Short mmCIF file of C-alpha atoms in Angstrom, two decimals:
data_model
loop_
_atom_site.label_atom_id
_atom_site.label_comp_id
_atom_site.label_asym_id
_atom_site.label_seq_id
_atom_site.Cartn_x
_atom_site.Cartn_y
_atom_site.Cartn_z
CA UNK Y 1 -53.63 4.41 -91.40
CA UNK Y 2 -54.91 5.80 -94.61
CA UNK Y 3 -52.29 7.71 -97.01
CA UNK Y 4 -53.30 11.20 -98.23
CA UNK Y 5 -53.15 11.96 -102.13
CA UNK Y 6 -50.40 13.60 -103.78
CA UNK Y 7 -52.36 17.16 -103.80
CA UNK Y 8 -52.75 17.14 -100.07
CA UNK Y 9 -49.10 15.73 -99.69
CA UNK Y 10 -47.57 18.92 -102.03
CA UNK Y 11 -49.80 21.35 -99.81
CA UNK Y 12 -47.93 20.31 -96.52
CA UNK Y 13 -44.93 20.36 -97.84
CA UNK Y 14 -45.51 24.42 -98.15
CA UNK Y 15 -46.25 24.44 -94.18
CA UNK Y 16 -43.75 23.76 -91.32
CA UNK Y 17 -45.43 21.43 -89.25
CA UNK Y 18 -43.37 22.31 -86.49
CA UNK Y 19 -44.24 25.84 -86.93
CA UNK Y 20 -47.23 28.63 -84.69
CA UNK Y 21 -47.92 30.91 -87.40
CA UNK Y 22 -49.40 34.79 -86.98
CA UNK Y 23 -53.16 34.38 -87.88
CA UNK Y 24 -52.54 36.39 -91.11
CA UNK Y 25 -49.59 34.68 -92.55
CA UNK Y 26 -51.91 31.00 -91.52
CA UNK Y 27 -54.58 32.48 -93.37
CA UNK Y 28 -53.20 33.40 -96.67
CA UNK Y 29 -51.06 29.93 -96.09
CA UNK Y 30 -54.60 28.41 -95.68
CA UNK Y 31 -55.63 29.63 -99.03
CA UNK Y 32 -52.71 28.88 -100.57
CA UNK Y 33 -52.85 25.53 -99.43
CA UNK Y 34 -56.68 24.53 -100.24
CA UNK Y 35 -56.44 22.43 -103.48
CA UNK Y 36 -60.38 21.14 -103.94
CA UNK Y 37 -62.22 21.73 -107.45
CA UNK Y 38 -64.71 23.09 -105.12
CA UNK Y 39 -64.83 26.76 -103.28
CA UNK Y 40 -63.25 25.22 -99.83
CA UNK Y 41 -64.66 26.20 -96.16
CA UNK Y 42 -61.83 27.61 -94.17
CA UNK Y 43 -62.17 26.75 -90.39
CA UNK Y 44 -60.85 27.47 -86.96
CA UNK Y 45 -60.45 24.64 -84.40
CA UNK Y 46 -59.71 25.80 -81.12
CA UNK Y 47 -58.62 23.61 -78.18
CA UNK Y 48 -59.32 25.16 -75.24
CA UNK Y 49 -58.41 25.08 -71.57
CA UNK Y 50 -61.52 24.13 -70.06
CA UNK Y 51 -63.53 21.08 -68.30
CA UNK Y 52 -66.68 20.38 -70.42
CA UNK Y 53 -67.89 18.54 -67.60
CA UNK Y 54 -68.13 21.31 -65.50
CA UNK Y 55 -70.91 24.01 -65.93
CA UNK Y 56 -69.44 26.27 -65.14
CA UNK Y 57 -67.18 26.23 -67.86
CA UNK Y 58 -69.34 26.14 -70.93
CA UNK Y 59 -68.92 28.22 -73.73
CA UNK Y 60 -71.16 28.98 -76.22
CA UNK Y 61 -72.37 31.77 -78.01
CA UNK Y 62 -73.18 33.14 -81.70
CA UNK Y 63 -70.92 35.76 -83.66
CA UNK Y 64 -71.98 37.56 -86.98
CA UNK Y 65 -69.13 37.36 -89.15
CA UNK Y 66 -69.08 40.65 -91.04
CA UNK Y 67 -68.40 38.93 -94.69
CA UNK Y 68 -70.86 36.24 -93.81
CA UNK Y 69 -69.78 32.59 -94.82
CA UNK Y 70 -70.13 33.08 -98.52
CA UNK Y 71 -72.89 30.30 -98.72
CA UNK Y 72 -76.42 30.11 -98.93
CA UNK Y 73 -77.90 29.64 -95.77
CA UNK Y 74 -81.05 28.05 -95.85
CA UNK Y 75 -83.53 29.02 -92.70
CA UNK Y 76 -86.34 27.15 -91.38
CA UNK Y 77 -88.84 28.37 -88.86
CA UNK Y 78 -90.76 27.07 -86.22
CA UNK Y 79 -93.96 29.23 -85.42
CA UNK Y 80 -97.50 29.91 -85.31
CA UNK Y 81 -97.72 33.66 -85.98
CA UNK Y 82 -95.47 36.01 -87.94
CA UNK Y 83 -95.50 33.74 -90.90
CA UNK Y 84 -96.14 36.65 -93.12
CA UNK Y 85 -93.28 38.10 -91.61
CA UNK Y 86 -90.26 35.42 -91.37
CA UNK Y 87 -91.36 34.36 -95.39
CA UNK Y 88 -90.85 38.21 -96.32
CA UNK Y 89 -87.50 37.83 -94.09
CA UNK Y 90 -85.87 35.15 -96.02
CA UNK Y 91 -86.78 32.33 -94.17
CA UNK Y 92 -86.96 28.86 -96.52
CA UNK Y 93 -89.46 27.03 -94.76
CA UNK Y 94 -91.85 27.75 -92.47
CA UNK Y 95 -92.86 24.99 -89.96
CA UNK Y 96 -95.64 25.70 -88.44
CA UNK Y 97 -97.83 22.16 -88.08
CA UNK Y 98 -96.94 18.07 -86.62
CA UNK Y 99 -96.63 17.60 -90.19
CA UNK Y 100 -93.69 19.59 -90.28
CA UNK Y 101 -92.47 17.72 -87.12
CA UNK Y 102 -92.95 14.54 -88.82
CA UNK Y 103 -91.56 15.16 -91.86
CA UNK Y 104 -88.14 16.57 -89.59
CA UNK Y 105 -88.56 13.40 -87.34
CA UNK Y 106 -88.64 10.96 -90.81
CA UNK Y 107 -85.50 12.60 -91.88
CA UNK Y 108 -85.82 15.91 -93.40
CA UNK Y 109 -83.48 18.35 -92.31
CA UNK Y 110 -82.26 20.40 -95.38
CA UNK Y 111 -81.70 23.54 -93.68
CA UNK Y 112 -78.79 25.38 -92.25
CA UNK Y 113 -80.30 27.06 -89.59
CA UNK Y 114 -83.21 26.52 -87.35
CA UNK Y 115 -85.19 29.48 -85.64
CA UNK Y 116 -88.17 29.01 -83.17
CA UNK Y 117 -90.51 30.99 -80.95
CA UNK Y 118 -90.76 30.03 -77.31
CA UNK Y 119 -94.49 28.52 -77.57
CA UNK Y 120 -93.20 26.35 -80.51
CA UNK Y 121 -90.77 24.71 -78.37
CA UNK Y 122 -92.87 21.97 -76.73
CA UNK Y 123 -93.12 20.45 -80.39
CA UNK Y 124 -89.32 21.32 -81.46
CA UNK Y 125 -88.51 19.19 -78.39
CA UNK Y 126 -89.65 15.72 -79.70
CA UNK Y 127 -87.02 16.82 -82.30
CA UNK Y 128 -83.97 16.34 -80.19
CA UNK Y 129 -82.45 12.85 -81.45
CA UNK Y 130 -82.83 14.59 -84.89
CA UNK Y 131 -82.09 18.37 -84.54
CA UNK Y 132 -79.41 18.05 -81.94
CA UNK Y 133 -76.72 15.58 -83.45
CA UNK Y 134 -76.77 18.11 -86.33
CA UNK Y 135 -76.19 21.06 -84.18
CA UNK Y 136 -79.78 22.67 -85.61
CA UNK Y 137 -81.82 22.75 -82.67
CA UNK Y 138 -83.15 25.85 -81.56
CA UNK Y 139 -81.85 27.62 -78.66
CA UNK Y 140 -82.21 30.95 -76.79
CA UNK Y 141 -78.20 30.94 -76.17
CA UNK Y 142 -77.49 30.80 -79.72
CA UNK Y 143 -80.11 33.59 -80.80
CA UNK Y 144 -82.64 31.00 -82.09
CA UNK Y 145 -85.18 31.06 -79.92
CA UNK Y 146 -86.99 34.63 -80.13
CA UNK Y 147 -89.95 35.78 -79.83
CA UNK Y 148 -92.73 36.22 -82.66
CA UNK Y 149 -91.78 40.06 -83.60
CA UNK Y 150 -87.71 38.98 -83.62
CA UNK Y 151 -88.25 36.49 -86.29
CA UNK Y 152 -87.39 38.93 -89.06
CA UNK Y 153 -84.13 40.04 -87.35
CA UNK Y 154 -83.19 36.64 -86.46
CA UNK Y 155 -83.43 35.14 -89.84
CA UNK Y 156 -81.68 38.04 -91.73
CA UNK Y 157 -78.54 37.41 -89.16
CA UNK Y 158 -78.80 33.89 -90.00
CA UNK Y 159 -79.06 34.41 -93.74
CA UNK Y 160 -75.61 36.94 -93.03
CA UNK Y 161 -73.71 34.86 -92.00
CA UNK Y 162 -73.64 34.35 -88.01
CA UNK Y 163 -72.13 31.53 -86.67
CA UNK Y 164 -72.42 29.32 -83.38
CA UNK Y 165 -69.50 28.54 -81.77
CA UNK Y 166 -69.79 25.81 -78.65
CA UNK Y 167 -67.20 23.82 -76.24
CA UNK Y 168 -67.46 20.16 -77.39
CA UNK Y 169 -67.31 16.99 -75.46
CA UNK Y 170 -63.54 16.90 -76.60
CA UNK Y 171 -62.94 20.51 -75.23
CA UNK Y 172 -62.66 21.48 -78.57
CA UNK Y 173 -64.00 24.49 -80.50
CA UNK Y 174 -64.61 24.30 -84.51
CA UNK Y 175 -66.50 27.06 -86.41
CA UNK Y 176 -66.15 28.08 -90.11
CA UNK Y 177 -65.37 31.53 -90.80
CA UNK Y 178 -66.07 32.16 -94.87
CA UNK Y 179 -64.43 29.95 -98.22
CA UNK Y 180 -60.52 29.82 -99.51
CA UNK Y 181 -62.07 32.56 -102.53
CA UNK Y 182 -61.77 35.22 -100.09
CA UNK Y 183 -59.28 37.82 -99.75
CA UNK Y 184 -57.10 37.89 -96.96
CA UNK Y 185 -58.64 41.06 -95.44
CA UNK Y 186 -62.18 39.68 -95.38
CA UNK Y 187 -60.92 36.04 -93.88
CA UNK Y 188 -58.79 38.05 -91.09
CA UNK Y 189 -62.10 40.08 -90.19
CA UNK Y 190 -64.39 37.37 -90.05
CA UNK Y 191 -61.28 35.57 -88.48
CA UNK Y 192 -61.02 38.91 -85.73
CA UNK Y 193 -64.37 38.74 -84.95
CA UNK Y 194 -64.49 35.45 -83.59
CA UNK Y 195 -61.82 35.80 -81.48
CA UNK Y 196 -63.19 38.84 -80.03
CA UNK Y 197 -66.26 37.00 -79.49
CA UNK Y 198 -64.73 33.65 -78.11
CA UNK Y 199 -63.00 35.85 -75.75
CA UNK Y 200 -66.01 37.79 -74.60
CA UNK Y 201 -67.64 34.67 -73.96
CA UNK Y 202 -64.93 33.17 -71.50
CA UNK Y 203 -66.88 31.48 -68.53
CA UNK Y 204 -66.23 32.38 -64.74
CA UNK Y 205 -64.89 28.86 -63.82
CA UNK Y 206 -62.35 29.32 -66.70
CA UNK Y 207 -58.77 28.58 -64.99
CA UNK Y 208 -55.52 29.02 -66.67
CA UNK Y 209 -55.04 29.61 -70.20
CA UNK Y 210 -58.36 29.70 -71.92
CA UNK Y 211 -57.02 29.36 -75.36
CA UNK Y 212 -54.53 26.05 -75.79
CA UNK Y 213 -53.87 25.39 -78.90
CA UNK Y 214 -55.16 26.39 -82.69
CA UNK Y 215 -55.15 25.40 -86.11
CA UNK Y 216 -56.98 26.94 -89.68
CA UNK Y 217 -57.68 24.07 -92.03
CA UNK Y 218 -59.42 24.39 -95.37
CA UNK Y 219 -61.93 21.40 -96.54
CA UNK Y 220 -59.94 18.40 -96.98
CA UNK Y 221 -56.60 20.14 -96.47
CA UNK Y 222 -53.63 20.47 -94.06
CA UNK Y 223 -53.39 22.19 -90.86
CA UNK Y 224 -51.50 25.50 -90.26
CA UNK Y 225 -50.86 26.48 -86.20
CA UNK Y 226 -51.49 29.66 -85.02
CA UNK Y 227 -50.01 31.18 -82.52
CA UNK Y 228 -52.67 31.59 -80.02
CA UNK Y 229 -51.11 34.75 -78.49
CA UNK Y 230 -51.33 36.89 -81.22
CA UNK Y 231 -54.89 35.39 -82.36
#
């Protein structure tokens, strides 16, 4: 088993493993705790209290955090018509030919966020073994699959910051709410929102508690437990 450094090793020792934290206090211990050169991503993982193999206890669903994720998000689009439209939007590329499809299918996929219209869909299909691994394929559940005239809404959403947030095969949740250089106020909001959104999304076959356990981790650093019923 491989032995962390001595950064990560002084960061747990200011965290009692044995401790459920209130999401506040985990969150400013979070950004205490993240030690990287870099501007770390602070995330939520969520294990939750549901069957992915049934259907009818999926979960997933989009929030729009209301700081955003303090990142550039980079947008591509699949569509025919509003071009004019998603470019004046934000959107980074627009993919509106096969050659776009080949050049996704040969390994190009330095984007964020992918955004299609319902008649582009037959080619974002063949796209699957590339787009879907990575979590980018389009999809009306997620917001990202709209029509022509929604592009320009869609995109500017994407560019603020919303996030997907889906059951795994593990049962497991994990979606990044914003970067260790933000206050505590604006991490606890974005934070807020996705509970309130997680919640709204619990599915009828849901049995039992729908929220098991939960940790906030920054990039490369240790876990802090939340207390899941005061999240």
């Amino acid at each position: 088993m491989a032995q962390h450094g001595k950064k990560y090793r002084a960061a747990s020792e200011k965290i009692d493993a044995e401790r459920y934290y209130p999401p506040r206090e985990a969150l400013d211990l979070v950004r205490e705790t993240a030690y990287t050169t870099f501007d770390s991503t602070i995330e939520v993982h969520i294990r939750m209290g549901l069957d992915p193999r049934q259907a009818d206890q999926q979960v997933r669903d989009v929030c729009l955090l209301p700081h955003g994720l303090g990142k550039t998000v980079k947008v591509l689009v699949f569509a025919a018509e509003g071009i004019k439209e998603a470019q004046e939007a934000g959107a980074d590329y627009i993919a509106d030919s096969d050659e776009w499809v080949k050049k996704i299918q040969d390994g190009f996929t330095d984007f964020d966020v992918a955004i299609s219209t319902p008649d582009m869909m037959s080619k974002v299909g063949r796209l699957g073994r590339v787009l879907g691994p990575r979590g980018l394929m389009p999809n009306p559940k997620a917001g990202t699959v709209v029509p022509a005239e929604d592009l320009p809404r869609a995109i500017e959403e994407a560019k603020a910051g919303r996030v997907e947030f889906r059951l795994d095969k593990t049962a497991n949740v994990h979606v990044p709410i914003g970067k260790a250089s933000f206050d505590g106020q604006q991490l606890y909001e974005n934070f807020a929102a996705l509970m309130d959104a997680i919640k709204k999304a619990r599915p009828a076959g849901a049995k039992g508690a729908y929220l098991r356990r939960m940790t906030l981790a920054s990039s490369m650093g240790p876990g802090v437990k939340v207390d899941v019923n005061l999240a």
